[in-house]
Coordinates of C-alpha atoms and ligand atoms in Angstrom, one line a residue:
M153 CA 106.0 129.5 116.4
I154 CA 103.1 128.3 114.4
I155 CA 103.7 127.9 110.7
R156 CA 100.6 129.5 109.1
P157 CA 99.6 128.1 105.6
R158 CA 96.3 129.9 106.1
R159 CA 98.0 133.2 105.2
L160 CA 97.9 132.1 101.6
R161 CA 94.1 131.2 101.8
R162 CA 93.2 134.6 103.3
T163 CA 91.6 136.3 100.2
P164 CA 90.3 135.1 96.8
V165 CA 93.1 137.0 95.1
I166 CA 95.8 135.3 97.1
R167 CA 94.2 132.0 96.6
D168 CA 94.1 132.6 92.9
M169 CA 97.9 133.5 92.9
V170 CA 98.9 130.3 94.5
R171 CA 96.5 127.9 92.8
E172 CA 98.4 125.0 91.3
T173 CA 95.9 123.6 88.9
T174 CA 93.7 125.4 86.5
I175 CA 91.3 124.2 83.9
S176 CA 91.3 125.9 80.6
V177 CA 88.4 125.6 78.0
K178 CA 91.2 124.4 75.7
D179 CA 91.6 121.2 77.7
L180 CA 88.1 120.0 76.9
I181 CA 86.8 117.6 74.3
Y182 CA 83.1 117.2 73.9
P183 CA 81.5 113.8 73.1
L184 CA 78.7 113.9 70.6
F185 CA 76.3 111.1 69.4
V186 CA 75.1 111.1 65.8
K187 CA 72.4 108.9 64.3
S188 CA 71.0 108.6 60.8
G189 CA 67.8 110.5 60.0
K190 CA 66.8 114.2 59.7
N191 CA 66.1 117.0 62.1
I192 CA 66.7 114.8 65.2
K193 CA 67.8 116.4 68.6
D194 CA 66.5 113.8 71.0
P195 CA 67.4 114.0 74.7
I196 CA 69.4 110.9 76.0
A197 CA 67.6 109.7 79.1
S198 CA 70.6 108.3 80.7
L199 CA 72.7 111.4 80.0
P200 CA 70.6 114.4 81.1
G201 CA 71.6 117.5 78.9
Q202 CA 73.1 115.3 76.1
F203 CA 71.3 114.5 72.8
H204 CA 71.2 112.3 69.7
F205 CA 71.7 114.4 66.8
S206 CA 71.2 113.8 63.1
V207 CA 73.8 115.1 60.7
D208 CA 71.8 118.2 59.9
T209 CA 71.3 119.3 63.5
I210 CA 74.8 118.3 64.8
T211 CA 76.5 121.2 63.0
Q212 CA 74.4 123.8 65.0
D213 CA 75.6 122.3 68.2
V214 CA 79.2 122.3 66.9
N215 CA 78.9 125.9 66.2
E216 CA 77.9 126.7 69.7
I217 CA 80.7 124.4 71.1
W218 CA 83.3 126.2 69.0
E219 CA 81.9 129.6 70.0
L220 CA 82.4 128.6 73.7
G221 CA 86.1 128.0 72.8
I222 CA 86.0 124.3 73.0
P223 CA 88.6 123.1 70.5
A224 CA 87.5 119.5 69.8
V225 CA 84.6 117.1 69.5
I226 CA 84.7 113.3 69.6
L227 CA 82.0 111.6 67.5
F228 CA 80.1 108.4 68.3
G229 CA 77.8 106.9 65.6
I230 CA 74.5 105.1 66.0
P231 CA 74.2 103.4 62.6
D232 CA 71.0 102.8 60.5
R233 CA 71.6 99.0 60.7
K234 CA 74.0 96.6 62.4
D235 CA 75.5 93.4 61.3
S236 CA 77.9 90.7 62.5
V237 CA 81.0 92.5 61.2
G238 CA 80.0 96.1 61.8
S239 CA 80.2 97.0 58.1
R240 CA 78.5 100.4 58.6
A241 CA 81.5 101.4 60.7
Y242 CA 83.7 101.7 57.6
A243 CA 81.1 102.8 55.0
D244 CA 82.0 106.0 53.4
D245 CA 78.2 107.0 53.5
G246 CA 78.1 106.0 57.2
V247 CA 76.7 108.3 59.8
V248 CA 80.0 109.4 61.5
Q249 CA 81.5 109.8 58.0
S250 CA 78.7 112.1 56.9
A251 CA 78.8 114.0 60.2
I252 CA 82.6 114.7 59.8
S253 CA 82.1 116.2 56.3
A254 CA 79.1 118.3 57.5
I255 CA 81.0 119.5 60.5
K256 CA 84.3 120.3 58.6
K257 CA 82.1 122.3 56.1
E258 CA 80.4 124.3 58.8
V259 CA 83.3 124.8 61.3
P260 CA 86.6 123.9 59.5
E261 CA 88.9 124.7 62.3
I262 CA 87.3 122.6 65.1
V263 CA 89.3 119.4 65.7
V264 CA 87.2 116.4 64.8
I265 CA 88.1 113.2 66.6
T266 CA 86.3 109.9 66.0
D267 CA 85.8 107.0 68.2
V268 CA 87.0 104.0 66.2
C269 CA 85.3 100.8 67.5
L270 CA 82.9 98.2 66.3
C271 CA 80.5 97.9 69.3
E272 CA 78.0 100.4 68.1
Y273 CA 77.9 98.7 64.6
T274 CA 77.8 95.0 65.4
D275 CA 74.5 93.2 66.1
H276 CA 76.1 91.2 69.0
G277 CA 77.5 94.5 70.6
H278 CA 81.0 93.3 71.0
C279 CA 84.0 95.5 70.0
G280 CA 85.2 93.2 67.3
I281 CA 84.6 90.2 64.9
I282 CA 83.5 87.0 66.6
K283 CA 85.1 83.7 65.7
N284 CA 84.4 80.6 67.6
G285 CA 82.5 82.5 70.3
Q286 CA 85.6 84.9 70.9
V287 CA 86.5 88.4 69.7
D288 CA 89.1 87.6 67.2
N289 CA 92.0 90.1 67.6
D290 CA 93.7 90.0 64.3
A291 CA 90.5 90.0 62.2
T292 CA 89.2 92.9 64.2
I293 CA 92.2 95.1 63.7
E294 CA 91.8 94.8 59.9
V295 CA 88.3 96.2 60.2
L296 CA 89.3 99.0 62.6
A297 CA 91.9 100.0 60.1
L298 CA 89.2 100.3 57.4
E299 CA 87.1 102.4 59.8
A300 CA 89.9 104.7 60.7
V301 CA 90.8 105.3 57.0
S302 CA 87.2 106.0 56.1
H303 CA 87.1 108.5 58.9
A304 CA 90.2 110.1 57.7
R305 CA 88.9 110.2 54.2
A306 CA 85.8 112.0 55.4
G307 CA 88.1 114.7 57.0
A308 CA 88.7 113.4 60.5
D309 CA 91.7 115.2 62.2
I310 CA 92.3 112.5 64.8
V311 CA 91.0 108.9 65.1
A312 CA 90.7 107.3 68.5
P313 CA 90.6 103.6 68.7
S314 CA 88.7 102.4 71.9
D315 CA 88.5 98.6 71.2
M316 CA 91.5 97.4 73.2
M317 CA 92.6 95.0 70.6
D318 CA 96.4 94.2 70.7
G319 CA 98.3 95.8 67.9
R320 CA 95.6 98.1 66.5
V321 CA 97.5 101.3 66.8
A322 CA 100.3 99.9 64.5
A323 CA 97.7 98.5 62.1
I324 CA 95.8 101.8 62.0
R325 CA 99.0 103.9 61.6
E326 CA 100.1 101.7 58.7
A327 CA 96.8 101.8 57.0
L328 CA 96.5 105.6 57.4
D329 CA 100.0 106.1 56.0
G330 CA 99.2 103.6 53.1
A331 CA 96.1 105.6 52.2
G332 CA 98.0 108.9 52.2
F333 CA 96.8 110.2 55.5
K334 CA 100.1 110.6 57.2
D335 CA 98.9 113.8 59.0
T336 CA 95.8 112.1 60.6
G337 CA 96.6 111.6 64.2
I338 CA 95.9 108.7 66.7
L339 CA 94.6 109.3 70.2
S340 CA 94.7 105.8 71.6
Y341 CA 92.4 104.7 74.3
A342 CA 95.5 102.9 75.6
V343 CA 94.4 102.2 79.2
K344 CA 90.7 101.4 79.1
Y345 CA 89.3 99.4 82.0
A346 CA 86.3 97.0 81.9
S347 CA 84.2 99.4 83.8
A348 CA 80.6 99.5 85.0
F349 CA 80.8 103.3 84.5
Y350 CA 80.1 102.9 80.9
G351 CA 76.5 101.9 81.6
P352 CA 74.7 105.2 80.5
F353 CA 76.9 105.3 77.3
R354 CA 75.8 101.9 76.2
E355 CA 72.3 102.8 76.5
A356 CA 73.0 106.0 74.6
A357 CA 75.0 104.3 71.8
D358 CA 72.9 101.1 71.9
S359 CA 76.2 99.2 72.3
A360 CA 75.7 96.9 75.2
P361 CA 77.2 93.4 74.5
Q362 CA 74.2 91.0 73.8
Y363 CA 76.0 88.2 75.7
G364 CA 79.0 88.0 77.9
D365 CA 81.1 91.1 78.8
R366 CA 84.2 93.0 77.6
K367 CA 86.6 91.6 80.2
G368 CA 88.4 89.5 77.6
Y369 CA 89.7 92.8 76.0
Q370 CA 89.3 95.7 78.4
M371 CA 91.5 95.9 81.4
D372 CA 90.9 94.5 85.0
P373 CA 90.2 97.5 87.3
A374 CA 92.6 96.0 89.8
N375 CA 95.7 96.4 87.5
A376 CA 98.1 99.3 87.5
I377 CA 101.4 98.0 86.2
E378 CA 99.5 96.6 83.3
A379 CA 98.4 100.1 82.5
L380 CA 101.9 101.3 82.2
K381 CA 102.6 98.3 79.7
E382 CA 99.5 99.2 77.7
A383 CA 100.5 102.8 77.5
S384 CA 104.2 102.0 76.4
L385 CA 102.9 99.6 73.8
D386 CA 100.7 102.1 72.2
I387 CA 103.4 104.8 72.3
D388 CA 105.8 102.4 70.6
E389 CA 103.2 101.5 68.0
G390 CA 103.0 105.2 67.1
A391 CA 100.1 106.8 69.0
D392 CA 100.2 110.6 69.0
M393 CA 98.4 110.9 72.3
I394 CA 97.1 108.4 74.8
M395 CA 94.1 108.1 77.1
V396 CA 93.1 106.7 80.4
K397 CA 89.5 105.8 80.8
P398 CA 87.4 106.1 83.0
A399 CA 88.9 109.0 84.9
L400 CA 87.8 109.4 88.5
P401 CA 88.3 105.8 89.8
Y402 CA 91.7 105.7 88.0
L403 CA 93.3 109.1 89.1
D404 CA 96.3 107.1 90.4
I405 CA 96.7 105.5 87.0
I406 CA 96.5 109.0 85.3
T407 CA 99.4 110.1 87.6
R408 CA 101.5 107.1 87.0
V409 CA 101.0 107.0 83.2
R410 CA 101.8 110.8 83.1
E411 CA 105.1 110.2 84.7
Q412 CA 106.4 107.8 82.2
C413 CA 104.8 109.2 79.1
L414 CA 106.1 111.9 76.8
L415 CA 102.9 112.5 74.9
P416 CA 99.9 114.5 75.7
L417 CA 97.6 112.5 78.1
A418 CA 93.9 112.6 77.9
A419 CA 91.4 111.2 80.4
Y420 CA 87.8 110.2 79.7
N421 CA 85.4 111.4 82.4
V422 CA 82.8 108.9 81.3
S423 CA 79.1 108.6 81.1
G424 CA 78.6 107.0 84.6
E425 CA 80.7 109.7 86.3
Y426 CA 78.6 112.3 84.5
A427 CA 75.2 110.6 85.3
M428 CA 75.9 110.2 89.0
V429 CA 76.5 114.0 89.4
K430 CA 73.4 114.9 87.3
A431 CA 71.2 112.4 89.3
A432 CA 72.4 113.6 92.7
G433 CA 72.2 117.2 91.5
Q434 CA 68.5 116.7 90.4
K435 CA 67.7 115.4 93.8
G436 CA 69.3 118.4 95.4
W437 CA 71.8 116.2 97.3
I438 CA 74.9 117.9 95.9
D439 CA 75.7 121.2 94.2
A440 CA 76.3 119.6 90.7
A441 CA 78.2 122.6 89.2
S442 CA 80.6 122.7 92.1
V443 CA 81.0 118.9 92.2
M444 CA 81.7 119.0 88.4
M445 CA 84.4 121.6 88.7
E446 CA 86.1 119.7 91.6
M447 CA 86.0 116.6 89.6
L448 CA 87.5 118.2 86.4
T449 CA 90.2 119.8 88.7
S450 CA 91.1 116.5 90.2
I451 CA 91.5 115.0 86.7
K452 CA 93.9 117.8 85.7
R453 CA 95.7 117.7 89.1
A454 CA 96.3 114.0 88.6
G455 CA 98.1 114.8 85.4
A456 CA 95.7 114.7 82.5
D457 CA 96.3 117.4 79.8
L458 CA 93.0 117.0 78.0
I459 CA 89.6 115.8 79.4
L460 CA 86.9 114.2 77.4
T461 CA 83.7 115.2 79.2
Y462 CA 79.9 115.6 78.7
F463 CA 80.4 118.5 81.1
A464 CA 82.4 120.4 78.5
K465 CA 79.9 123.0 77.6
E466 CA 78.8 123.6 81.2
A467 CA 82.3 123.8 82.4
A468 CA 83.4 126.2 79.6
K469 CA 80.5 128.6 80.6
I470 CA 81.8 128.6 84.2
I471 CA 85.4 128.9 83.3
K472 CA 84.6 131.9 81.0
S473 CA 82.5 133.6 83.7
T474 CA 85.4 133.2 86.3
T475 CA 88.4 134.1 84.3
Ligands
PBG666 C1 83.3 102.1 72.6 C2 83.2 103.0 73.7 C3 82.7 103.0 75.0 C4 82.9 104.2 75.6 C5 83.6 105.0 74.6 N1 83.8 104.2 73.6 C6 81.9 101.9 75.6 C7 82.4 100.7 75.9 O1 83.6 100.4 75.8 O2 81.6 99.8 76.4 C8 82.3 104.7 76.9 C9 82.2 106.2 77.1 C10 81.4 106.6 78.3 O3 80.9 105.7 79.1 O4 81.1 107.7 78.4 N2 83.9 100.9 72.8

């Protein structure tokens, strides 16, 4: 007798009934870049279909995102000026702070997450304060805490530290609580690898390190056990959700972290993963929309609950038309 698994693949309806993994629009978080100025909506060359917005134009886009059913955005700022300590990162009139208030006024219910890091704000492009030629961990977490509190003061629902300094989740939690923001959540980029897949983002955010690299603070792509350690440290320090980043080359890590973590788990489908699909799609070498859905499905199947992705709007439209 032959066992016949194909019986359950016979019709679209049967396949639908036995499908193990589905993506909901509610799983998606949309990254947005905001810069100072007015009336700006400039295409980002390295991320086809993505834009630099100014504070006045970003709200229109957020309206559209919300109408599509996407529950959250994550904001990245490109400041008007940079300095060695990234002081525009924690200025109450900074570009992200202004965008948060504008978005919260226009679409109060959408969840506003902010990337908390210094690389977009420092003139040297590193994610922290430089002392003796090195990124100084303990000086950096003080500044990150100021940044997180200023985002919370502007109305952010969740802050997302992406710097990979040790002890920053505890420092941010303490600072938020101390400033009266006990309900502001922390989505920690707990497991963030030193990845070449961030290339298009660094062009978009003008945040490439001017010298050296990020290997002294971001993780070695060869390490998996260390990922479990990073995840458990951030959980112990008080993270509300944690993230693995990038997503596709690290699906095994998503699965392993999911198995040991009792918090919602996010994965960041990063700029290089997006740009590769867009480029090959433009050349006609792949069917970009199908590849996109296959990739997003793989990230969920691996164990992610939430996906940060530049594909969010496109995927939302496909999900809506097929459900
Ligand atoms: C900031 C930060 C980076 C990304 C998110 N937050 C860049 C980096 O670490 O160099 C990358 C996101 C992407 O590639 O889409 N530290």
